[in-house]
One Martini backbone bead per residue (centre of mass of N, CA, C, O) as a GRO file, in nm:
protein
  222
    1MET     BB    1  10.333  11.143   7.402
    2THR     BB    2  10.404  11.045   7.704
    3GLU     BB    3  10.196  10.897   7.883
    4LYS     BB    4  10.147  10.928   8.239
    5MET     BB    5  10.256  10.706   8.519
    6GLY     BB    6  10.121  10.518   8.734
    7VAL     BB    7  10.075  10.305   8.938
    8LEU     BB    8  10.242   9.997   8.812
    9GLY     BB    9  10.242  10.134   8.500
   10LYS     BB   10   9.993  10.282   8.474
   11LYS     BB   11   9.767  10.460   8.321
   12SER     BB   12   9.636  10.746   8.308
   13GLY     BB   13   9.337  10.627   8.481
   14GLN     BB   14   9.461  10.312   8.583
   15ARG     BB   15   9.509  10.323   8.884
   16THR     BB   16   9.637  10.109   9.114
   17GLN     BB   17   9.728   9.954   9.400
   18ARG     BB   18   9.918   9.916   9.564
   19SER     BB   19  10.150   9.732   9.758
   20GLY     BB   20  10.296   9.665  10.030
   21VAL     BB   21  10.548   9.839  10.165
   22GLU     BB   22  10.553  10.209  10.288
   23ARG     BB   23  10.797  10.409  10.375
   24VAL     BB   24  10.718  10.708  10.549
   25VAL     BB   25  10.846  10.786  10.885
   26ASN     BB   26  11.124  10.941  11.052
   27ALA     BB   27  11.140  10.954  11.419
   28PRO     BB   28  11.186  11.055  11.676
   29LEU     BB   29  11.188  10.841  11.995
   30PRO     BB   30  11.144  10.931  12.342
   31THR     BB   31  11.182  10.728  12.606
   32VAL     BB   32  11.200  10.513  12.918
   33TYR     BB   33  11.463  10.343  12.755
   34GLY     BB   34  11.525  10.547  12.505
   35GLU     BB   35  11.652  10.662  12.172
   36PHE     BB   36  11.419  10.634  11.928
   37ARG     BB   37  11.318  10.500  11.612
   38ALA     BB   38  11.012  10.598  11.432
   39VAL     BB   39  10.929  10.354  11.180
   40GLY     BB   40  10.716  10.408  10.937
   41TYR     BB   41  10.413  10.188  10.786
   42LEU     BB   42  10.243  10.102  10.498
   43ASP     BB   43   9.986   9.859  10.435
   44HIS     BB   44   9.834   9.792  10.125
   45ASP     BB   45   9.696   9.547  10.221
   46ARG     BB   46   9.566   9.577  10.474
   47GLY     BB   47   9.609   9.941  10.611
   48ASP     BB   48   9.813   9.890  10.788
   49GLU     BB   49   9.994  10.041  11.084
   50GLN     BB   50  10.346  10.034  11.113
   51VAL     BB   51  10.665   9.981  11.348
   52ALA     BB   52  11.014  10.072  11.419
   53LEU     BB   53  11.206  10.040  11.686
   54VAL     BB   54  11.492  10.208  11.683
   55TYR     BB   55  11.850  10.128  11.792
   56GLY     BB   56  12.094  10.255  11.680
   57GLU     BB   57  12.315  10.111  11.513
   58ILE     BB   58  12.203   9.802  11.314
   59GLY     BB   59  12.318   9.692  11.052
   60THR     BB   60  12.282   9.346  10.910
   61GLN     BB   61  12.381   9.155  11.124
   62ASP     BB   62  12.251   8.970  11.407
   63VAL     BB   63  11.997   9.160  11.521
   64LEU     BB   64  11.854   9.280  11.761
   65THR     BB   65  11.508   9.126  11.781
   66ARG     BB   66  11.162   9.226  11.778
   67LEU     BB   67  10.800   9.069  11.682
   68HIS     BB   68  10.541   9.232  11.798
   69SER     BB   69  10.178   9.203  11.917
   70GLU     BB   70   9.954   9.305  11.947
   71CYS     BB   71   9.844   9.396  12.295
   72LEU     BB   72   9.608   9.622  12.443
   73THR     BB   73   9.602   9.475  12.733
   74GLY     BB   74   9.921   9.450  12.750
   75ASP     BB   75  10.058   9.721  12.686
   76ALA     BB   76   9.817   9.912  12.805
   77PHE     BB   77   9.642   9.744  13.062
   78GLY     BB   78   9.814   9.504  13.220
   79SER     BB   79   9.772   9.239  13.150
   80GLN     BB   80   9.768   8.908  13.334
   81HIS     BB   81   9.702   8.696  13.135
   82CYS     BB   82   9.954   8.746  12.990
   83GLU     BB   83  10.323   8.899  12.865
   84CYS     BB   84  10.363   9.126  12.667
   85GLY     BB   85  10.395   9.384  12.819
   86ASP     BB   86  10.675   9.253  12.937
   87GLN     BB   87  10.818   9.199  12.690
   88LEU     BB   88  10.822   9.442  12.531
   89ALA     BB   89  11.000   9.589  12.779
   90SER     BB   90  11.231   9.383  12.774
   91ALA     BB   91  11.323   9.435  12.460
   92LEU     BB   92  11.384   9.777  12.486
   93ARG     BB   93  11.578   9.721  12.701
   94ALA     BB   94  11.777   9.501  12.533
   95VAL     BB   95  11.846   9.707  12.289
   96VAL     BB   96  11.990   9.905  12.496
   97ALA     BB   97  12.173   9.721  12.660
   98GLU     BB   98  12.330   9.661  12.356
   99GLY     BB   99  12.291   9.940  12.141
  100SER     BB  100  12.126   9.780  11.935
  101GLY     BB  101  11.786   9.742  11.727
  102ILE     BB  102  11.461   9.573  11.728
  103VAL     BB  103  11.124   9.698  11.729
  104VAL     BB  104  10.844   9.537  11.618
  105TYR     BB  105  10.497   9.686  11.594
  106LEU     BB  106  10.227   9.421  11.472
  107ARG     BB  107   9.958   9.518  11.345
  108GLY     BB  108   9.666   9.304  11.351
  109HIS     BB  109   9.762   9.128  11.616
  110GLU     BB  110   9.572   9.016  11.767
  111GLY     BB  111   9.466   8.762  11.907
  112ARG     BB  112   9.613   8.589  11.668
  113GLY     BB  113   9.441   8.806  11.455
  114ILE     BB  114   9.136   8.795  11.564
  115GLY     BB  115   9.101   9.068  11.721
  116LEU     BB  116   8.995   9.195  11.983
  117LEU     BB  117   8.672   9.105  12.013
  118GLY     BB  118   8.768   8.790  12.015
  119LYS     BB  119   8.971   8.765  12.255
  120LEU     BB  120   8.720   8.855  12.457
  121ARG     BB  121   8.563   8.611  12.385
  122ALA     BB  122   8.781   8.403  12.460
  123MET     BB  123   8.861   8.493  12.731
  124ALA     BB  124   8.577   8.424  12.845
  125LEU     BB  125   8.567   8.123  12.812
  126GLN     BB  126   8.813   8.076  12.964
  127ALA     BB  127   8.665   8.128  13.251
  128GLU     BB  128   8.507   7.871  13.203
  129GLY     BB  129   8.784   7.660  13.075
  130LEU     BB  130   8.911   7.725  12.816
  131ASP     BB  131   9.156   7.712  12.618
  132THR     BB  132   9.247   7.898  12.388
  133VAL     BB  133   9.239   7.705  12.137
  134GLU     BB  134   8.914   7.617  12.219
  135ALA     BB  135   8.831   7.905  12.215
  136ASN     BB  136   8.867   7.959  11.902
  137LEU     BB  137   8.740   7.722  11.779
  138ALA     BB  138   8.463   7.789  11.906
  139LEU     BB  139   8.461   8.063  11.710
  140GLY     BB  140   8.530   7.988  11.446
  141LEU     BB  141   8.848   8.067  11.487
  142PRO     BB  142   9.179   8.066  11.491
  143VAL     BB  143   9.480   8.007  11.639
  144ASP     BB  144   9.692   8.158  11.388
  145ALA     BB  145   9.675   8.460  11.191
  146ARG     BB  146   9.950   8.522  11.114
  147ASP     BB  147  10.165   8.786  10.966
  148TYR     BB  148  10.525   8.780  10.876
  149GLY     BB  149  10.594   8.966  10.608
  150VAL     BB  150  10.605   9.222  10.686
  151ALA     BB  151  10.863   9.219  10.908
  152ALA     BB  152  11.040   9.151  10.663
  153GLU     BB  153  11.027   9.410  10.466
  154ILE     BB  154  11.116   9.573  10.723
  155LEU     BB  155  11.392   9.422  10.744
  156HIS     BB  156  11.468   9.499  10.500
  157ASP     BB  157  11.471   9.813  10.446
  158LEU     BB  158  11.643   9.854  10.658
  159GLY     BB  159  11.917   9.614  10.630
  160VAL     BB  160  11.846   9.333  10.706
  161ASN     BB  161  11.936   8.949  10.710
  162SER     BB  162  12.020   8.907  11.032
  163VAL     BB  163  11.896   8.765  11.337
  164ARG     BB  164  11.828   8.802  11.695
  165LEU     BB  165  11.571   8.658  11.859
  166MET     BB  166  11.298   8.770  12.044
  167SER     BB  167  11.182   8.427  12.122
  168ASN     BB  168  10.935   8.144  12.209
  169ASN     BB  169  10.866   8.134  11.883
  170PRO     BB  170  10.901   7.926  11.626
  171ARG     BB  171  10.717   8.044  11.379
  172LYS     BB  172  10.877   8.284  11.343
  173ARG     BB  173  11.141   8.155  11.258
  174GLU     BB  174  11.030   8.068  11.005
  175ALA     BB  175  10.875   8.269  10.882
  176LEU     BB  176  11.190   8.444  10.871
  177VAL     BB  177  11.298   8.242  10.641
  178ARG     BB  178  11.054   8.227  10.412
  179HIS     BB  179  11.128   8.595  10.382
  180GLY     BB  180  11.463   8.627  10.421
  181ILE     BB  181  11.550   8.559  10.692
  182GLU     BB  182  11.818   8.538  10.950
  183VAL     BB  183  11.818   8.321  11.228
  184ALA     BB  184  12.100   8.313  11.446
  185GLU     BB  185  11.892   8.364  11.698
  186GLN     BB  186  11.700   8.229  11.974
  187VAL     BB  187  11.602   8.469  12.223
  188PRO     BB  188  11.496   8.452  12.545
  189LEU     BB  189  11.137   8.565  12.667
  190LEU     BB  190  11.142   8.566  12.989
  191ILE     BB  191  10.834   8.574  13.221
  192PRO     BB  192  10.740   8.569  13.518
  193PRO     BB  193  10.445   8.439  13.630
  194CYS     BB  194  10.112   8.401  13.708
  195GLU     BB  195   9.816   8.310  13.818
  196ASN     BB  196   9.665   8.423  13.555
  197ASN     BB  197   9.883   8.267  13.313
  198ILE     BB  198   9.977   8.004  13.355
  199THR     BB  199   9.749   7.839  13.156
  200TYR     BB  200   9.824   8.057  12.943
  201LEU     BB  201  10.144   7.913  12.882
  202ARG     BB  202  10.098   7.601  12.919
  203THR     BB  203   9.949   7.607  12.615
  204LYS     BB  204  10.182   7.743  12.432
  205ARG     BB  205  10.383   7.489  12.480
  206GLU     BB  206  10.175   7.240  12.447
  207ARG     BB  207  10.025   7.361  12.146
  208LEU     BB  208  10.223   7.585  12.034
  209ASP     BB  209  10.549   7.536  12.092
  210HIS     BB  210  10.666   7.708  12.329
  211HIS     BB  211  10.959   7.823  12.503
  212LEU     BB  212  10.897   7.732  12.844
  213PRO     BB  213  11.085   7.622  13.078
  214HIS     BB  214  10.997   7.817  13.348
  215LEU     BB  215  10.732   7.663  13.432
  216ASP     BB  216  10.870   7.394  13.591
  217ALA     BB  217  10.928   7.628  13.868
  218VAL     BB  218  10.616   7.630  13.845
  219ALA     BB  219  10.373   7.475  13.968
  220HIS     BB  220  10.225   7.576  14.258
  221LEU     BB  221  10.064   7.720  14.043
  222SER     BB  222   9.718   7.701  13.914
   0.00000   0.00000   0.00000
């Protein structure tokens, strides 16, 4: 009699931990922006629970897509230290206006991957005069520890081969291409700056290569 096989082909009693991203649930999600589908995933490698908000019939090519890094302070609390909350709202509105699209909400990306407490510690240093890059380094933390492999796996699972990527960050584009997702276009997602985030945004442009041409028009902000 053939012995029962466990995960990844191991015999029963010798099961190994699963790897990769597994689709767990697909649920309707009505929002103030429109009727989305929330497709939930489990990242077995990191233990993170991820979600893709899918609007309309997305197809396989040139899908309008946002990879949104988790930002509790911006997304939930309306922080003006960054533009994350406004970017998330703008991306959701954009895919509804398009008629179809995806917003992949990437948990584990808080503070460019250093976690909530790390981000708050870095923000405290920024209040003392360091920029966002200097603050991370002063804490012995990486400037950007995010990995977009999970996002690419989610897009592959959804049948997407190429995207129109809503992002100002060229590293997101490069990461998707490395993981086999074609980026047909990089769509700017520019949010008007305010006095509280202009220094942060300028640092992202000057030190992290973000494409933020609209900052040239707001030289009057401190």
